[in-house]
PDB file of C-alpha atoms in Angstrom:
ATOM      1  CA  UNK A   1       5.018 -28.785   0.022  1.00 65.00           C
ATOM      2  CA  UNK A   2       5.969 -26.568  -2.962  1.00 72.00           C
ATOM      3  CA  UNK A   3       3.455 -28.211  -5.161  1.00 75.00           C
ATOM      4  CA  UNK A   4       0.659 -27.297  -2.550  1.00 73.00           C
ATOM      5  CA  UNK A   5       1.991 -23.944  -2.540  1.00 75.00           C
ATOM      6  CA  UNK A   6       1.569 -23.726  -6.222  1.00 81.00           C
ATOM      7  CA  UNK A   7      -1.722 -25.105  -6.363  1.00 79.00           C
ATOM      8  CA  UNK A   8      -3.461 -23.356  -3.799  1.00 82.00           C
ATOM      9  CA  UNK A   9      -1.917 -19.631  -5.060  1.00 85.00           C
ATOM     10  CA  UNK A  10      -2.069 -20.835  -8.394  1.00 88.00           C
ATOM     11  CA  UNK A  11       1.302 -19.695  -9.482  1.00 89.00           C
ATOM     12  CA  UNK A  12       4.017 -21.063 -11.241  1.00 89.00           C
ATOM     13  CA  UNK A  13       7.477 -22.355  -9.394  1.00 90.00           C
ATOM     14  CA  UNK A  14       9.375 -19.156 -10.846  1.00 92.00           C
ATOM     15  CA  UNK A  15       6.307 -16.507 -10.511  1.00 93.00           C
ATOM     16  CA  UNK A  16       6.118 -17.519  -6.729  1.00 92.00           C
ATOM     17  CA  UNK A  17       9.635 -16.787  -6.459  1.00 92.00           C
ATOM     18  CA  UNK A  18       9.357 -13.485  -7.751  1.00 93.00           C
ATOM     19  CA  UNK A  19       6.312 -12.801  -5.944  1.00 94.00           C
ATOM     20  CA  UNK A  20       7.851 -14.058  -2.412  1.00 94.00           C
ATOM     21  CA  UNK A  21      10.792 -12.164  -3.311  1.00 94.00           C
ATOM     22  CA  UNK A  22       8.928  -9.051  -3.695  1.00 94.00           C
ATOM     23  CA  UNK A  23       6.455  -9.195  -0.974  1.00 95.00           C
ATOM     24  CA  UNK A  24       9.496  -9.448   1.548  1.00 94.00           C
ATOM     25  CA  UNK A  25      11.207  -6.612   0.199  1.00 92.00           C
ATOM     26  CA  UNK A  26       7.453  -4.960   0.521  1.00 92.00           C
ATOM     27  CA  UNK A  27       7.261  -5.515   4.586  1.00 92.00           C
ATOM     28  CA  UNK A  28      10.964  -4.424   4.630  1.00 90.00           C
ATOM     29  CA  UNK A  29       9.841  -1.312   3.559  1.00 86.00           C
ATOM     30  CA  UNK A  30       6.396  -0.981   5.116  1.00 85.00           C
ATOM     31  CA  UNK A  31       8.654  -1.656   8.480  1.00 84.00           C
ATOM     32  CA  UNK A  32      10.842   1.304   8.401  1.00 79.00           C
ATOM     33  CA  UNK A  33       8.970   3.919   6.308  1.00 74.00           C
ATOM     34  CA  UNK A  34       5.399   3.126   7.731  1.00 72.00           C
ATOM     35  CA  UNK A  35       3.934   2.557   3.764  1.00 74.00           C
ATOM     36  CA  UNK A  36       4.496   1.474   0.380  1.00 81.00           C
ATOM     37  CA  UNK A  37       3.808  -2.490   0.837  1.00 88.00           C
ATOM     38  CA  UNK A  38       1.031  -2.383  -1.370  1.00 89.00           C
ATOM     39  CA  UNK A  39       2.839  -0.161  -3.802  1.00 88.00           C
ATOM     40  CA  UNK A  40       5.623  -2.154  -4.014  1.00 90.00           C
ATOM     41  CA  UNK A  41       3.967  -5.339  -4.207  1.00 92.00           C
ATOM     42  CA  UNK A  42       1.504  -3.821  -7.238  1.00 90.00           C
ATOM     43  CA  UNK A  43       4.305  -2.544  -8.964  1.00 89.00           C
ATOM     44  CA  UNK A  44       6.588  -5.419  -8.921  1.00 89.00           C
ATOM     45  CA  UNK A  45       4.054  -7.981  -9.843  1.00 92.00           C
ATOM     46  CA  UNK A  46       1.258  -6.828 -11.466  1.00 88.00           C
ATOM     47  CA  UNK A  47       3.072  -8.006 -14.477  1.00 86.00           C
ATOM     48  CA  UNK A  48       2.076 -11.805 -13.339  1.00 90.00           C
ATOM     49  CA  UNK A  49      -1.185 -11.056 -11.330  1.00 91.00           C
ATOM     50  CA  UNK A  50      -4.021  -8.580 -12.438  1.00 91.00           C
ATOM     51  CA  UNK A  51      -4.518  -5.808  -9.864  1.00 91.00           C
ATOM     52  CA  UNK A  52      -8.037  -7.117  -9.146  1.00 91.00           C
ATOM     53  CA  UNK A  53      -6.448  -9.961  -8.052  1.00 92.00           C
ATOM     54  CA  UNK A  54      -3.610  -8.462  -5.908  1.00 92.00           C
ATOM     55  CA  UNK A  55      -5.745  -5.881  -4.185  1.00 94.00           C
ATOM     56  CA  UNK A  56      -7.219  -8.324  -1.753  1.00 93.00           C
ATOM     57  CA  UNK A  57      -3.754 -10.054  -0.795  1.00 94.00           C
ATOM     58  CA  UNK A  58      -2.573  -6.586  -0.179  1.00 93.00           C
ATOM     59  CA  UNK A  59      -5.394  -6.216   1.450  1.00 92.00           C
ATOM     60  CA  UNK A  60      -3.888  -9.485   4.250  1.00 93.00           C
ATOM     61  CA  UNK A  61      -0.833  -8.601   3.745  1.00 93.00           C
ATOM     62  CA  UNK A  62      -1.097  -5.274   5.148  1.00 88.00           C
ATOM     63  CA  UNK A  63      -3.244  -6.534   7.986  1.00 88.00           C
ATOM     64  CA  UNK A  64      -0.681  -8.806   9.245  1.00 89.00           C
ATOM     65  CA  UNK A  65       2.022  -5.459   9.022  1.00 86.00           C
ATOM     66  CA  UNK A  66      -0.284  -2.956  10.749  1.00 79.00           C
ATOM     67  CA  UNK A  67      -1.214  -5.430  13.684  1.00 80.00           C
ATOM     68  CA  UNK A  68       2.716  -5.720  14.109  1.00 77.00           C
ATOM     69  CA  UNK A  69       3.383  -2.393  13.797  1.00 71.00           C
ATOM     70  CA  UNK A  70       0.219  -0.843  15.808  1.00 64.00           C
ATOM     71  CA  UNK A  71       1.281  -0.503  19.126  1.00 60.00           C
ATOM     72  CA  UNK A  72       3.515   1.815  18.209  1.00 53.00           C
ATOM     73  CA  UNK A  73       0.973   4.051  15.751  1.00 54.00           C
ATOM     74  CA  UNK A  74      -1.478   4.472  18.581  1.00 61.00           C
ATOM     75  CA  UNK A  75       1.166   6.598  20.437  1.00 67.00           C
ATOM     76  CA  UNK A  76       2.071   9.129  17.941  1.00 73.00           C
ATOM     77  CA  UNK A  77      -0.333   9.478  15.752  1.00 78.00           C
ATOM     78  CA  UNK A  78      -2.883  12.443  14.627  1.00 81.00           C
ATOM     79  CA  UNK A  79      -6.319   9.838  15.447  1.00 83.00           C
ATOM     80  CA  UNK A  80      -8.604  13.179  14.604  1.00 84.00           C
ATOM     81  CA  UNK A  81      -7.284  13.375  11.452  1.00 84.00           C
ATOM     82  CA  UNK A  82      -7.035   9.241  11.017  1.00 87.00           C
ATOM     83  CA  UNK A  83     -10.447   9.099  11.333  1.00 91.00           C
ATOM     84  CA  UNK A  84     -11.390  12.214   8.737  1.00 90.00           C
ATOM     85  CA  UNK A  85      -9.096  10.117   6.407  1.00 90.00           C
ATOM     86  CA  UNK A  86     -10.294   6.503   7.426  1.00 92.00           C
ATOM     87  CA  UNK A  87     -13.916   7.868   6.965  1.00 94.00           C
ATOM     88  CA  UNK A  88     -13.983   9.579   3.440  1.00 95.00           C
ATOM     89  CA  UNK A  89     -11.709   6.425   2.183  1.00 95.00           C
ATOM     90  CA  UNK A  90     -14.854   3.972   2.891  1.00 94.00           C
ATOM     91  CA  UNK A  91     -16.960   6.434   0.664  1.00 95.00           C
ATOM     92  CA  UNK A  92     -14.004   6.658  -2.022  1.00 95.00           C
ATOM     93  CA  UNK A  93     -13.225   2.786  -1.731  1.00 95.00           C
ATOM     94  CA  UNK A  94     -15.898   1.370  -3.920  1.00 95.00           C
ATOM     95  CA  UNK A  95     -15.901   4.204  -6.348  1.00 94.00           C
ATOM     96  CA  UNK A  96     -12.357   2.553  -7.334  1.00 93.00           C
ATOM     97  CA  UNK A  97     -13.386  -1.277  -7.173  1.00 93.00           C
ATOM     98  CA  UNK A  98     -16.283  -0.686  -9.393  1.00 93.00           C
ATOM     99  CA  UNK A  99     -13.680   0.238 -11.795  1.00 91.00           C
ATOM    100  CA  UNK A 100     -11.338  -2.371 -11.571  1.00 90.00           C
ATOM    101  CA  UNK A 101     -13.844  -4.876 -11.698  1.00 90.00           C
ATOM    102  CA  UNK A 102     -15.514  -3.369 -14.679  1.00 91.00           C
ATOM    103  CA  UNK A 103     -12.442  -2.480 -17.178  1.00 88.00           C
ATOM    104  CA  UNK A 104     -10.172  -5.172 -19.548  1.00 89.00           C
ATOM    105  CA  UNK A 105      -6.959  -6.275 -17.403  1.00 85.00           C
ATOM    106  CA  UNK A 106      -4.506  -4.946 -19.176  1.00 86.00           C
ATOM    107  CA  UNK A 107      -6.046  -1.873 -18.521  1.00 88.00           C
ATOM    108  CA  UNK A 108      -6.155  -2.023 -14.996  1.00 87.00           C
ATOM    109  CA  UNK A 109      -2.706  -2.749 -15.338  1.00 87.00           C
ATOM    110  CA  UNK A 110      -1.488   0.423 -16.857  1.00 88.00           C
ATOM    111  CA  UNK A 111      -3.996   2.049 -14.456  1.00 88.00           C
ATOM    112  CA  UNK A 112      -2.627   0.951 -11.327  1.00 89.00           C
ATOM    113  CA  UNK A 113       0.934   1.240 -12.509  1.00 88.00           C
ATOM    114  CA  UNK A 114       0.144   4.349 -13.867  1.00 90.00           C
ATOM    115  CA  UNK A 115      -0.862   5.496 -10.536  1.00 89.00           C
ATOM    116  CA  UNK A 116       1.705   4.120  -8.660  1.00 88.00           C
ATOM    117  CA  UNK A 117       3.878   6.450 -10.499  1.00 88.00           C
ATOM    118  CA  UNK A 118       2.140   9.412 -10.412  1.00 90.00           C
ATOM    119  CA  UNK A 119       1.982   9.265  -6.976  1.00 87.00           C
ATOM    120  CA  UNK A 120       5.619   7.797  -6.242  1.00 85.00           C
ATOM    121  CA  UNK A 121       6.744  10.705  -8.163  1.00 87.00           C
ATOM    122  CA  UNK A 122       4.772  13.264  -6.200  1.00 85.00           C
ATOM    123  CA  UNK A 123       6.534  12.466  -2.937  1.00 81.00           C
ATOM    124  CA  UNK A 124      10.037  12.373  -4.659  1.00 80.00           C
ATOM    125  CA  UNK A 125       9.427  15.685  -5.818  1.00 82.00           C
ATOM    126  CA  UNK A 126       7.911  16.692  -2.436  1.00 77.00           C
ATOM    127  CA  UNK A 127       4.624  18.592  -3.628  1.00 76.00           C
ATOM    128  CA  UNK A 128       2.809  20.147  -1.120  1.00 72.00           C
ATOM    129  CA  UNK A 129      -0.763  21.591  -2.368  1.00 75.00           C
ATOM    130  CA  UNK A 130      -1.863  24.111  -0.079  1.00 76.00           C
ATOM    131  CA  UNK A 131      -5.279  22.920  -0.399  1.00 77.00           C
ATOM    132  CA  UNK A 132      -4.323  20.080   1.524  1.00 76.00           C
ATOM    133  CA  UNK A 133      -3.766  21.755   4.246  1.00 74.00           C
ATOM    134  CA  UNK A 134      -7.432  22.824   4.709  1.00 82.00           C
ATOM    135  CA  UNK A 135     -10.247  20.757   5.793  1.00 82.00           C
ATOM    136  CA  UNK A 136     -11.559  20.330   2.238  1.00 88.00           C
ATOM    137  CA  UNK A 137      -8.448  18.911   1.792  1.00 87.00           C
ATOM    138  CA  UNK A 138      -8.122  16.591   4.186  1.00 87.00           C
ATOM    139  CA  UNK A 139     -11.879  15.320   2.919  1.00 91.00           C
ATOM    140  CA  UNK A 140     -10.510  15.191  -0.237  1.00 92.00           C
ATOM    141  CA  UNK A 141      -7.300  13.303   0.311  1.00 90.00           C
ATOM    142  CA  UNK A 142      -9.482  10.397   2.245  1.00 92.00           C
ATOM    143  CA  UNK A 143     -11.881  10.230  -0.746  1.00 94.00           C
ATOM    144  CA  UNK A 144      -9.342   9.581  -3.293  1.00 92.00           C
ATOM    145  CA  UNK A 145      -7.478   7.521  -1.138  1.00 91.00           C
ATOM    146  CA  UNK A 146     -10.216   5.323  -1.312  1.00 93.00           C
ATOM    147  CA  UNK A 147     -10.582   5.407  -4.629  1.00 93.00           C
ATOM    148  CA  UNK A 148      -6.818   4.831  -4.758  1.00 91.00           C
ATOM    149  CA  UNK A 149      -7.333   1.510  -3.018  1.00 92.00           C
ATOM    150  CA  UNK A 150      -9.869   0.098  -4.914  1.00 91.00           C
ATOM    151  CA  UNK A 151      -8.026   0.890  -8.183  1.00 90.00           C
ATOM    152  CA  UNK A 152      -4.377  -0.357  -6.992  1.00 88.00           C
ATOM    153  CA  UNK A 153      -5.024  -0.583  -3.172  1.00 88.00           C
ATOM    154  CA  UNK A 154      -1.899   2.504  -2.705  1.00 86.00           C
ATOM    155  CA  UNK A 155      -4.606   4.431  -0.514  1.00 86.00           C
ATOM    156  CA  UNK A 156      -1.600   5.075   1.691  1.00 79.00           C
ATOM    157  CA  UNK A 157       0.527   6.744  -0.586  1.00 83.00           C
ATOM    158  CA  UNK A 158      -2.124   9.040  -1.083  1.00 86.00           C
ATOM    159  CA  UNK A 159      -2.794   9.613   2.545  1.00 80.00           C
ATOM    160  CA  UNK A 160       1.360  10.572   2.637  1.00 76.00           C
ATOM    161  CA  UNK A 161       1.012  13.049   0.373  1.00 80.00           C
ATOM    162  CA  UNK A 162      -1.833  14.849   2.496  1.00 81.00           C
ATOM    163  CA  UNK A 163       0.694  13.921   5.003  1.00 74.00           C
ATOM    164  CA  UNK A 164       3.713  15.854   3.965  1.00 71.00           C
ATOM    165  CA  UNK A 165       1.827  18.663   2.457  1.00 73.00           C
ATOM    166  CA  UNK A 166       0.600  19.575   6.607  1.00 72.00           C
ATOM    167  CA  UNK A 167       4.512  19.619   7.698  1.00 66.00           C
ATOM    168  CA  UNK A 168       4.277  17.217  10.307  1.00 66.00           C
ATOM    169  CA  UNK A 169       6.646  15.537  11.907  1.00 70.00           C
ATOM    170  CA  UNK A 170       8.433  12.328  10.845  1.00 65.00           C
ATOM    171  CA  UNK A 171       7.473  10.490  13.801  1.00 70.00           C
ATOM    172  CA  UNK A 172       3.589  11.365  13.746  1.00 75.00           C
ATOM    173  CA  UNK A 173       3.723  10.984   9.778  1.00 71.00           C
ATOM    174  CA  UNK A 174       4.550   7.346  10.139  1.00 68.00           C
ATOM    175  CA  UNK A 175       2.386   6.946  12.915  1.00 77.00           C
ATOM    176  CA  UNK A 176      -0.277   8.567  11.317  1.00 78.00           C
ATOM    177  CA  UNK A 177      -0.017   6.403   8.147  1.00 74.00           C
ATOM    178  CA  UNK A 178       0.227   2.907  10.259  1.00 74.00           C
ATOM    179  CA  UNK A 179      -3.044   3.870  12.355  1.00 81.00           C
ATOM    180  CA  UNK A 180      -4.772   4.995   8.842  1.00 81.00           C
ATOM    181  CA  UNK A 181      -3.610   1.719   7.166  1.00 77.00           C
ATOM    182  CA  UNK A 182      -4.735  -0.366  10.371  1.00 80.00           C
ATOM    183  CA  UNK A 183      -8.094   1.246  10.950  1.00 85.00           C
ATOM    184  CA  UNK A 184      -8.878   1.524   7.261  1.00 87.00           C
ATOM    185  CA  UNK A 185      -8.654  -2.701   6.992  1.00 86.00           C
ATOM    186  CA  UNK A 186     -12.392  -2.484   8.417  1.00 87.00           C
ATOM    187  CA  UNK A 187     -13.770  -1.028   5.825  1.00 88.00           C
ATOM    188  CA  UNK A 188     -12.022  -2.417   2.980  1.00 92.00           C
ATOM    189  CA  UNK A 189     -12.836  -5.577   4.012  1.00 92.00           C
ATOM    190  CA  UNK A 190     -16.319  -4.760   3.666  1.00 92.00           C
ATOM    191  CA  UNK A 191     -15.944  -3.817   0.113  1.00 94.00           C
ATOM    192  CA  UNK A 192     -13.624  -5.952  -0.365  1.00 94.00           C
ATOM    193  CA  UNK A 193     -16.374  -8.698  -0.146  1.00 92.00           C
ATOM    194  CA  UNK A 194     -19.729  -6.959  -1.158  1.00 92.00           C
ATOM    195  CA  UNK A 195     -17.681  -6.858  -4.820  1.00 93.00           C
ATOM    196  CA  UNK A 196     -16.800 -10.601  -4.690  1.00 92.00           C
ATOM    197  CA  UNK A 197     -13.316  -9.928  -5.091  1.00 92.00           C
ATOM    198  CA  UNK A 198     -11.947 -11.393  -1.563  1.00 93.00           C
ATOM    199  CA  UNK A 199     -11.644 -14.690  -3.554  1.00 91.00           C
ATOM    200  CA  UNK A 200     -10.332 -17.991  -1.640  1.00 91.00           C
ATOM    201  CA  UNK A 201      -7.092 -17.969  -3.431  1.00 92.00           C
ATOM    202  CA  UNK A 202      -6.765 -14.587  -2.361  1.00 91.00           C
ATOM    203  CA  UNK A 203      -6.691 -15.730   1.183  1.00 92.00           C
ATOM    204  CA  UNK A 204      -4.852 -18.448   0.151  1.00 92.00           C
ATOM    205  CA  UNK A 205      -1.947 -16.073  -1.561  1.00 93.00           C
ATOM    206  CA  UNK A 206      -2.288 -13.465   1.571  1.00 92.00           C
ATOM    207  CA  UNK A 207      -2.125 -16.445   4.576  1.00 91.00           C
ATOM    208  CA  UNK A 208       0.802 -18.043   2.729  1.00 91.00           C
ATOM    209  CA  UNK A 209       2.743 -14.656   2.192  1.00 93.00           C
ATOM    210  CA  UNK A 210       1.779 -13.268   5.371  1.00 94.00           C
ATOM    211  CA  UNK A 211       4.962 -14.784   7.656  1.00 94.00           C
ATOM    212  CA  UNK A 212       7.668 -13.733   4.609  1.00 95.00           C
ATOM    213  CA  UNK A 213       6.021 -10.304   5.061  1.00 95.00           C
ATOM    214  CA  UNK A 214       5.847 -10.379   8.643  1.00 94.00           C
ATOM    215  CA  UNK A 215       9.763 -11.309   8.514  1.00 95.00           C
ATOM    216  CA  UNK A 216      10.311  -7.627   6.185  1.00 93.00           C
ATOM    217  CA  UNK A 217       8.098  -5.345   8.620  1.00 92.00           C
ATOM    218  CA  UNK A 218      10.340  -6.613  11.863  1.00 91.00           C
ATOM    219  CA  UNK A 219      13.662  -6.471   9.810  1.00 90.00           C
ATOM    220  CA  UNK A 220      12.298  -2.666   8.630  1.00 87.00           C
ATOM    221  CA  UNK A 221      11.954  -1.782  12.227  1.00 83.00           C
ATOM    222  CA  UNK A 222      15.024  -3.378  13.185  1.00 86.00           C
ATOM    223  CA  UNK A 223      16.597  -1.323  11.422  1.00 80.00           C
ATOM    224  CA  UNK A 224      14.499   1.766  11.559  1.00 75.00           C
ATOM    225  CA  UNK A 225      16.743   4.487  12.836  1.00 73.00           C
ATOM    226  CA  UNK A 226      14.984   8.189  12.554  1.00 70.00           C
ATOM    227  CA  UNK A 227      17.989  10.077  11.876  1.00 70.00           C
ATOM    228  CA  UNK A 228      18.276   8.247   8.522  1.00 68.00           C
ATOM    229  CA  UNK A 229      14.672   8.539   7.482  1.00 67.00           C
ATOM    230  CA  UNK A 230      15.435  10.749   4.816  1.00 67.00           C
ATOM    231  CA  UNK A 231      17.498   8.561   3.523  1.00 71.00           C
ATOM    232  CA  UNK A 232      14.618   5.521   3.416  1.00 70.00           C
ATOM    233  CA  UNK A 233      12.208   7.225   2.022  1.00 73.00           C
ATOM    234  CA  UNK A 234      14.264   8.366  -1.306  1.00 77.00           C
ATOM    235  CA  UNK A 235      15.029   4.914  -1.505  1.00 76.00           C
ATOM    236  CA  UNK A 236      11.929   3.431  -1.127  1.00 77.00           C
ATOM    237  CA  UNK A 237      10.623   6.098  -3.433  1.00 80.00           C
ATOM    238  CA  UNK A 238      13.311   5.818  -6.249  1.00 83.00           C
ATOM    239  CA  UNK A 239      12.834   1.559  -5.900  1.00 82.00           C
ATOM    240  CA  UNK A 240       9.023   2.174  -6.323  1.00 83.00           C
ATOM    241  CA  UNK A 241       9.653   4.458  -9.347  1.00 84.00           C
ATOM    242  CA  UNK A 242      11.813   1.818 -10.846  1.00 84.00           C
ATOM    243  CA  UNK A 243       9.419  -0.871 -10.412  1.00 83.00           C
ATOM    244  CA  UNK A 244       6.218   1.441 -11.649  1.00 85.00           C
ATOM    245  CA  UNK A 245       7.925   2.346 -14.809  1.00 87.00           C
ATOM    246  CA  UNK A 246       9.677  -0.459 -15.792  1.00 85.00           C
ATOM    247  CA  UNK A 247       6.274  -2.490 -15.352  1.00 82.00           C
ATOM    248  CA  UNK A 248       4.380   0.573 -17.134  1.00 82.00           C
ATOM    249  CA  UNK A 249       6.695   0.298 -20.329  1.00 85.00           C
ATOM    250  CA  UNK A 250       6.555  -3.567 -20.347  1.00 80.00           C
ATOM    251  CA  UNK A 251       2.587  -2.960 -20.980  1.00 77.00           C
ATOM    252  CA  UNK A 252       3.099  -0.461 -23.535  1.00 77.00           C
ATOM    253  CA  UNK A 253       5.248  -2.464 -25.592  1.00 66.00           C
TER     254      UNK A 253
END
C-alpha cells in the first residue's frame, strides 16, 4: 500500500508525510475560513514540488472542498459579482500558466511564494483600495486572479481582497469566495489541460489526497463558529505568512 502510494505520486516516504500533513491542515482551513487551501498547500510544499506541478492537485483538491462546501455558498453568496470575477479569471488564467510553464523552477518558486506573501500580508494588514470598489475594479480583481492561479493557483486570495475592500459581510464573503472557487474549477480545468500541465500523477497526487482533505474541510466546518471568525482568519493568515516566508528564505539561501 505505501509503496503504491509512493510510486504513483512519486514522492518519497517522508515528503508524503509532509505533504499529507499539510494538505489536511489546508482543508481545515479552507473549511472554516472559505479559502487559503491552495495557499497553504503552495506555501508549505513548494519546497518538495515545483508550483507547476502543484497547481493542478490544487486544482482537485479544491474541487473535492467546494463540492462539500457548495450547498451552503449558493445561499449567501453575491452570484452577480461571482460571475464578473469567475469570468475575467478565465481571461487572466492562462496569462499566468504561460509563465509558469515558461520560467526555470526555482523561479517559479520564489514567484509563487513570493506571491503568497504579498497577498497573505495584504489581508493581515486589511488594505482596502478604493478602486476595488468600482466596477473596473471588480474586472480587475478577476483578471489577476486568474493570473494569480496560473502562477501559484491563490486566485482566491486575490478574489478576498476585492472581497474585503467592498465591506461585505462575513457570511456573504465566505460564501462568495466558495461559489467563486467552485464555479471557477470549469475554466481552469480547461487551461489546465490545453497547457499539458493536468499530468496523470497530478490526478494521481489530487485523487489520493482528496479524502485527507475532505476530512480538514468537514473538521473546519465543524468547528466553524461565526462569532470567532476574526479570530480564524488572523490565524490562518499569520500560519500562511509563516509558511510563505520561511519557504521564501529557504530559496534565497
Amino acid at each position: 500500500m505505501i509503496t503504491t502510494l509512493t510510486y504513483q505520486t512519486g514522492l518519497a516516504l517522508t515528503d508524503l508525510a509532509i505533504v499529507l500533513a499539510v494538505v489536511l491542515i489546508a482543508g481545515l482551513i479552507r473549511g472554516f475560513a472559505g479559502f487559503g487551501l491552495s495557499a497553504v498547500v503552495m506555501a508549505g510544499v513548494a519546497i518538495l514540488i515545483p508550483p507547476v506541478e502543484l497547481i493542478p492537485m490544487c486544482y482537485l483538491l479544491e474541487g473535492a472542498a467546494s463540492l462539500a462546501m457548495f450547498r451552503g455558498g449558493m445561499a449567501h453568496a453575491n452570484m452577480k459579482i461571482v460571475w464578473g470575477l469567475v469570468i475575467c479569471s478565465a481571461i487572466g488564467m492562462p496569462i499566468g500558466l504561460l509563465a509558469t510553464t515558461n520560467i526555470d523552477v526555482a523561479l517559479s518558486k520564489k514567484l509563487a511564494l513570493g506571491l503568497i506573501l504579498a497577498l497573505t500580508l495584504a489581508q493581515f494588514f486589511r488594505l482596502r483600495p478604493k478602486f476595488l470598489t468600482t466596477p473596473k475594479g471588480l474586472y480587475a480583481s478577476g483578471l489577476t486572479a486568474g493570473i494569480a492561479t496560473g502562477l501559484a493557483s491563490v486566485g482566491g486570495m486575490v478574489i478576498a481582497l476585492y472581497v474585503l475592500a467592498s465591506d461585505t459581510q462575513p457570511k456573504q464573503m465566505r460564501a462568495s469566495l466558495v461559489m467563486f472557487l467552485c464555479i471557477s474549477m470549469v475554466t481552469s480545468l480547461v487551461w489546465l489541460v490545453a497547457y499539458d500541465v493536468m499530468t496523470t500523477q497530478a490526478v494521481w497526487r489530487g485523487v489520493l489526497m482528496s479524502p485527507v482533505v475532505l476530512l480538514g474541510v468537514f473538521a473546519g466546518i465543524w468547528l466553524f463558529r461565526p462569532a470567532y471568525e476574526h479570530l480564524y482568519k488572523n490565524a490562518c493568515l499569520l500560519l500562511l505568512t509563516l509558511l510563505s516566508a520561511t519557504g521564501l528564505i529557504s530559496q534565497m539561501l
